């Protein structure tokens, strides 16, 4: 039985302007699992992820972090880099905030940049990098602290398909190597089926987890998986679940 | 080069036209001296003028420095506490909207030291753009970055040093460019009001003095010096801004086609 490291029970979120973004969402994040949150745009995926991160409080319901609130990293939809800092300094940031020694944190940050395929770009400023490269820096910054839980909010949604495929592959490779727990928000059926072991399908707003689907396909997953009948079959069933959950709302 | 050439040519044409008009219409120098006469006066009276120039400049620069230190310090305080901001900001606005010529006499009466009272007047004029721009800048940090700092449990000073102050940099520099010119104007206006004579007098006093003595070319020479100083100050601050922002800020990015 896998251990749940974050459990959300009947979580609702109403914003100050009266918008009810979530209504009774229940979800367990299981240790070392790659979980996707799938749902139509505006259904409250980002809201739920921010609650899981502890960046906002639920209006009703509870969120428990079994094993504490540390070791958490977040990747936003935009790269969210500091434009005045080099790629290396951006990746160094979390270590610097934690008070790591200079030599040590720079070595770790350089290694994290190399892990995402950006060795040699340490001294580049964000505006000198392409969209995909900026996202890689953002991922390196999230992974440099060796997180136990990595939260990602549609990180590749703004990228072109070729870049997105490449980043999907690289992300999976890093996940297999480090085995952090991943929660990946997406509105793409294909992306969620490619990446995850489990998919939580959400209803339209107010969001709720309508169904959960286990994607029973072995890793490593690569270009071969993308074209396999198994992949197609999963995509079909997840699409059907998504349609059903949207009809329910 | 293509940026400097057009205004340079236009300037030379205007000066030439001015000189020609003064010559052809035989306008006496006590009404309107030509640029050549003004330039000659600038050279012949250089001793006095340079001394006065330095007095005015040092007041303007000291006021600008004080405006930077106090403006940034106060904005940091504002950003630390909304309560402080709400209490103080209205008074900063009042200070800004009150015409300096109206309060300068009071300040000169209250403060015994002339240079200090001039400095205070120039500071009042130069202070506000830095305060308001930096305050705006400190509040303009990217929301997601603010969240990221929260997530990593950044301390107050870390958020200030690594996020808010760098985010405020372009705003601060824009304010600084405005304040540079204003500090000079503030210093000159205060000198006019003070009207102090004697040895250690600034360019404004030289203008007043030349007016009384009908040394109009000298008046124009002093005026030219003030304008030149303002331009130099602006160029220097623009260069500073460029050096600080060129690697990262949108305003400094040139299209490469
Ligand atoms: N801070 C906020 N204040 C008010 N409404 C918000 C806020 N953030 C999100 N919402 C609303 O809540 C709903 C869910 O938003 P979000 O979680 O961002 O959806 P998703 O990420 O699934 O696209 C949307 O209707 C959005 O407009
Ligand atoms: Mg979203």
Coordinates of N, CA and C in Angstrom, one line a residue, chain A residues 34 36-39 156 161 164-165 168-169 172 184-199 201 213 215 217 219 221-223 225-240 242-243:
Chain A
X34 N 3.9 9.4 -10.0 CA 3.8 10.5 -10.9 C 2.3 10.7 -11.2
X36 N -1.0 13.0 -12.4 CA -1.5 14.2 -13.2 C -2.8 14.7 -12.7
X37 N -3.0 16.0 -12.7 CA -4.3 16.6 -12.5 C -4.8 17.0 -13.8
X38 N -5.9 16.4 -14.3 CA -6.4 16.7 -15.7 C -7.7 17.3 -15.6
X39 N -7.9 18.4 -16.3 CA -9.2 19.0 -16.3 C -9.3 20.2 -17.3
X156 N 4.5 23.1 -19.5 CA 4.9 23.1 -20.9 C 3.8 23.6 -21.8
X161 N 4.9 21.9 -29.8 CA 4.8 20.5 -29.5 C 6.1 19.7 -29.5
X164 N 7.8 20.5 -26.4 CA 7.1 19.9 -25.3 C 7.4 18.4 -25.2
X165 N 7.4 17.7 -26.3 CA 7.7 16.2 -26.3 C 9.1 16.0 -25.7
X168 N 9.0 16.6 -22.0 CA 8.3 15.5 -21.4 C 9.3 14.3 -21.2
X169 N 10.0 13.9 -22.2 CA 11.0 12.8 -22.1 C 12.0 13.1 -21.0
X172 N 10.7 12.9 -17.5 CA 10.5 11.5 -17.1 C 11.8 10.9 -16.7
X184 N 1.5 16.8 -11.6 CA 1.6 17.5 -12.8 C 0.2 18.0 -13.3
X185 N 0.0 19.3 -13.3 CA -1.3 19.8 -13.8 C -1.2 20.0 -15.3
X186 N -2.2 19.5 -16.0 CA -2.3 19.7 -17.5 C -3.7 19.7 -18.0
X187 N -3.9 20.2 -19.1 CA -5.3 20.1 -19.7 C -5.2 19.2 -20.9
X188 N -4.0 18.5 -21.1 CA -3.8 17.7 -22.3 C -3.9 16.2 -21.9
X189 N -4.9 15.5 -22.5 CA -5.0 14.1 -22.3 C -3.7 13.4 -22.6
X190 N -3.2 13.7 -23.8 CA -2.0 13.0 -24.3 C -0.8 13.2 -23.3
X191 N -0.6 14.4 -22.9 CA 0.5 14.6 -22.0 C 0.3 13.8 -20.7
X192 N -0.9 13.8 -20.1 CA -1.1 13.1 -18.9 C -0.9 11.6 -19.0
X193 N -1.3 11.1 -20.1 CA -1.2 9.6 -20.4 C 0.3 9.3 -20.6
X194 N 1.0 10.2 -21.3 CA 2.4 9.9 -21.5 C 3.2 9.9 -20.2
X195 N 2.9 10.8 -19.3 CA 3.8 11.0 -18.2 C 3.4 10.2 -17.0
X196 N 2.1 10.0 -16.7 CA 1.8 9.7 -15.3 C 1.4 8.2 -15.1
X197 N 1.5 7.9 -13.8 CA 1.0 6.5 -13.4 C -0.4 6.6 -13.0
X198 N -0.8 7.8 -12.6 CA -2.2 7.9 -12.1 C -2.7 9.3 -12.6
X199 N -4.0 9.4 -13.0 CA -4.5 10.6 -13.5 C -5.8 10.9 -12.7
X201 N -9.0 13.1 -12.8 CA -9.8 13.8 -13.7 C -10.7 14.7 -13.0
X213 N -7.7 7.5 -12.8 CA -7.4 6.4 -13.7 C -5.9 6.0 -13.6
X215 N -2.7 4.5 -15.1 CA -2.1 4.3 -16.4 C -1.1 3.2 -16.3
X217 N 1.3 1.3 -17.6 CA 2.3 1.1 -18.7 C 3.7 1.3 -18.1
X219 N 7.7 2.0 -17.4 CA 8.7 3.0 -17.7 C 10.0 2.2 -18.0
X221 N 9.3 5.3 -20.6 CA 8.4 5.5 -21.7 C 9.1 6.4 -22.6
X222 N 9.1 6.1 -23.9 CA 9.8 6.9 -24.9 C 8.9 7.1 -26.1
X223 N 9.5 7.5 -27.2 CA 8.8 7.8 -28.4 C 8.0 6.5 -28.9
X225 N 6.5 4.4 -26.9 CA 5.3 4.4 -26.1 C 4.2 5.3 -26.8
X226 N 4.7 6.4 -27.2 CA 3.7 7.4 -27.8 C 2.9 6.8 -29.0
X227 N 3.6 5.8 -29.7 CA 2.9 5.3 -30.9 C 2.3 3.9 -30.7
X228 N 2.4 3.5 -29.4 CA 1.9 2.1 -29.1 C 0.4 2.0 -29.0
X229 N -0.2 0.9 -29.3 CA -1.6 0.7 -29.1 C -2.0 0.9 -27.6
X230 N -1.2 0.5 -26.7 CA -1.5 0.7 -25.3 C -1.7 2.2 -25.0
X231 N -0.8 3.0 -25.5 CA -0.9 4.4 -25.3 C -2.3 4.9 -25.9
X232 N -2.6 4.5 -27.1 CA -3.8 4.9 -27.7 C -5.0 4.5 -26.9
X233 N -5.0 3.3 -26.3 CA -6.1 2.8 -25.6 C -6.3 3.7 -24.3
X234 N -5.2 4.0 -23.6 CA -5.2 4.8 -22.4 C -5.8 6.2 -22.8
X235 N -5.3 6.7 -23.9 CA -5.8 8.1 -24.3 C -7.3 8.1 -24.5
X236 N -7.8 7.0 -25.1 CA -9.2 6.9 -25.4 C -10.0 6.8 -24.1
X237 N -9.5 6.0 -23.1 CA -10.3 5.9 -21.9 C -10.2 7.2 -21.0
X238 N -9.1 7.8 -21.1 CA -9.0 9.1 -20.3 C -9.9 10.1 -20.9
X239 N -9.9 10.2 -22.3 CA -10.7 11.2 -23.0 C -12.2 10.9 -22.6
X240 N -12.6 9.7 -22.6 CA -14.0 9.4 -22.2 C -14.3 9.8 -20.8
X242 N -12.8 12.2 -19.2 CA -12.9 13.6 -19.1 C -14.2 14.2 -19.6
X243 N -14.7 13.6 -20.7 CA -16.0 14.0 -21.3 C -17.1 13.8 -20.3

